[in-house]
C-alpha atoms as one frame of an Amber mdcrd trajectory, in Angstrom:
protein
  67.316 -36.174 -10.360  68.327 -32.571 -11.936  64.621 -32.745 -13.718  63.083
 -33.050 -10.254  65.172 -30.705  -8.488  64.018 -28.223 -11.173  60.643 -28.805
 -10.719  60.648 -28.551  -6.910  62.575 -25.021  -7.503  59.493 -23.880  -9.574
  56.987 -25.155  -7.086  58.746 -23.009  -4.576  58.934 -19.989  -6.694  55.196
 -20.485  -7.352  54.091 -20.485  -3.677  56.242 -17.290  -2.881  54.214 -15.650
  -5.664  50.984 -16.705  -4.361  50.715 -14.979  -1.160  47.927 -15.591   1.331
  45.607 -12.869   1.854  46.545 -10.652   5.076  44.214 -10.267   7.933  43.564
  -6.356   6.868  42.323  -7.286   3.546  39.866  -9.982   4.968  38.352  -7.790
   7.296  38.058  -5.015   4.445  36.181  -7.678   2.349  33.910  -8.731   5.380
  32.960  -5.072   5.838  32.245  -4.352   2.513  30.269  -7.627   2.186  28.190
  -6.199   5.452  27.696  -3.009   3.998  26.471  -4.310   0.811  24.121  -6.538
   2.803  22.614  -3.573   4.575  21.968  -1.478   1.264  20.392  -4.357  -0.497
  17.998  -4.731   2.613  16.843  -1.276   2.690  16.367  -1.509  -1.147  14.167
  -4.610  -0.789  12.395  -3.177   1.999  11.443   0.105   0.257  10.725   3.473
   1.942   7.522   4.721   2.571   6.677   8.501   3.439   5.441   9.990   6.573
   1.942  11.223   5.701   1.329  15.000   6.108  -1.204  16.372   8.858  -4.031
  15.643   6.706  -3.064  11.789   6.130  -1.784  12.538   2.587   1.246  14.140
   1.012   2.703  17.272  -0.205   4.119  17.423  -3.690   5.888  19.792  -5.653
   2.764  20.820  -7.754   0.235  19.957  -5.475  -1.083  18.330  -2.185  -3.444
  15.983  -0.998  -5.356  15.072   2.214  -7.711  12.305   2.804 -10.323  10.663
   5.376 -11.745   7.162   4.840 -14.412   8.549   2.717 -12.848  11.273   0.674
  -9.804  12.743  -0.977  -8.819  16.678  -1.284  -6.354  17.963  -3.676  -5.402
  21.551  -3.543  -3.307  22.877  -6.615  -1.638  26.238  -6.470  -2.726  28.203
  -9.893  -1.786  31.612 -11.165  -3.425  34.470  -9.694  -6.757  35.185 -11.487
  -7.433  31.644 -12.803 -10.836  31.504 -14.007 -13.108  28.535 -14.318 -12.863
  28.625 -18.029  -9.288  28.315 -17.624  -9.647  24.564 -15.996  -9.432  21.484
 -17.741 -10.620  18.757 -15.223 -11.845  15.018 -16.163 -12.674  12.711 -13.554
 -13.240   8.884 -14.251 -13.646   5.927 -11.879  -9.982   4.887 -12.145  -8.589
   7.939 -13.717  -7.950  11.883 -12.936  -6.886  14.708 -15.298  -6.364  18.120
 -14.085  -4.727  21.030 -15.944  -4.882  24.748 -17.076  -5.593  25.941 -20.647
  -2.298  26.986 -22.414  -0.044  24.761 -20.234   2.165  22.309 -22.373   1.014
  19.319 -19.825  -1.676  18.629 -17.370  -0.761  19.041 -13.562  -2.325  15.596
 -12.817  -3.111  12.758 -15.388  -2.846   9.358 -13.841  -4.545   6.282 -12.674
  -6.066   6.756  -9.267  -4.595   4.555  -6.467  -8.393   3.193  -5.792 -11.447
   3.886  -7.564 -13.595   6.953  -7.235 -17.457   7.805  -7.562 -16.915  10.338
 -10.343 -20.624  11.632 -10.005 -20.108  12.759  -6.382 -16.811  14.233  -7.049
 -16.431  18.330  -7.422 -13.902  20.897  -7.917 -13.843  24.701  -7.133 -11.307
  27.544  -7.269 -10.441  29.092  -3.958  -9.222  32.816  -3.687  -8.518  32.695
  -7.397  -5.051  31.365  -6.391  -5.814  27.435  -5.969  -8.101  25.196  -7.036
  -9.488  22.417  -4.433 -10.739  19.011  -6.065 -12.967  16.575  -3.381 -12.997
  12.970  -4.836 -15.469  10.470  -3.189 -13.921   6.980  -2.599 -15.632   4.097
  -4.084 -14.221   1.825  -1.177 -14.532   3.869   2.302 -12.572   1.518   4.530
  -9.160   1.887   3.000  -6.387   4.487   3.518  -4.710   5.812   0.096  -0.904
   5.268  -0.191  -0.636   8.224  -2.982  -3.208  10.064  -5.066  -2.288   8.231
  -8.559  -0.075   5.091  -9.176   3.734   5.714  -9.527   3.547   8.914  -7.016
   5.645   8.549  -3.583   3.616   6.456  -1.378   2.890   7.211   2.267   3.267
   4.856   5.242  -0.456   4.182   6.003   0.532   2.787   9.267   1.455   6.211
  10.373  -2.066   7.820   9.443  -3.986   9.432  12.383  -7.663   9.430  11.680
  -9.906  11.826  13.086 -11.755  10.773  16.208 -15.488   9.460  14.591 -18.012
   7.125  15.673 -19.902   4.392  13.653 -22.926   6.727  13.598 -20.778   9.024
  11.354 -20.896   6.219   8.377 -23.298   5.358   6.028 -25.183   2.003   6.834
 -23.292  -0.457   4.238 -19.711   1.148   5.502 -20.870   0.858   9.018 -22.013
  -2.741   8.518 -18.589  -3.653   7.022 -16.427  -2.042   9.951 -18.647  -3.697
  12.381 -17.907  -6.947  10.515 -14.262  -6.295  10.510 -14.125  -5.279  14.184
 -16.181  -8.400  15.048 -13.769 -10.801  12.978 -10.768  -9.074  14.576 -12.139
  -9.659  18.246 -12.846 -13.502  17.066  -9.296 -14.119  15.599  -7.637 -12.711
  19.083  -9.960 -15.008  21.008  -9.166 -18.174  18.723 -12.761 -18.320  17.657
 -14.257 -18.603  14.074 -14.753 -15.349  12.270 -18.347 -14.295  10.848 -17.802
 -16.231   7.423 -16.521 -19.260   9.032 -19.223 -19.340  11.314 -21.614 -18.949
   8.219 -19.799 -21.880   6.233 -20.170 -23.985   9.512 -23.812 -23.307  10.078
 -24.329 -24.389   6.140 -22.458 -27.678   6.771 -24.528 -28.693   9.844 -27.663
 -28.378   7.816 -26.251 -30.311   4.984 -25.231 -32.943   7.573 -28.652 -32.937
   8.959 -30.109 -33.523   5.421 -27.772 -36.272   4.571 -27.464 -38.285   7.810
 -26.235 -41.601   5.756 -23.012 -39.876   4.543 -19.759 -40.170   6.262 -18.519
 -36.876   7.491 -15.916 -38.332  10.165 -13.058 -36.361   8.331 -14.871 -33.282
   8.270 -13.110 -30.788  10.744 -15.426 -28.227  12.647 -14.250 -25.019  14.436
 -15.404 -24.568  18.007
């Protein structure tokens, strides 16, 4: 009986030492958890930057703007800079620009998308800045950054200049017209141009093979 009594006393002491969490500490933990979830949510979503007036971005050493067809870069340089001082190399997917005598290039990285090097050029403006004009290979997309690794802009906030399809070259105009047609078709629940082409091919195939079973083939209206 003495052993049981001692055991009950030990249990009572243990229960006294382990106190239940108070309401204030529980609510504090809940608040911390909510804050952490919000922080994680912000990190997961990432942050996009608002583009400048030229639909590009202003960085510390240069700024860039863009249209659907071209990208223009403005790089401040020391007054009196001459053409012979410039180091410039443009490849389909890479751009390098610097000045002789400087320890490192001002720009040296892979471009956000490909360009047409033969249609790119640069010039010195008022001997205080270098302007680089890049012609995009894909002229239907907005760039999120000039080179990969740079801060990215929110292309949903780009404000293109008013233009008409006649301003575009024939290839780009056909691409844009196709995209606009497909978008309208999707909004009306109708097949896109590619789906219509596939249906036409299937119809021809079915006519050429009347003995085959096409009962499980679904055709869109």
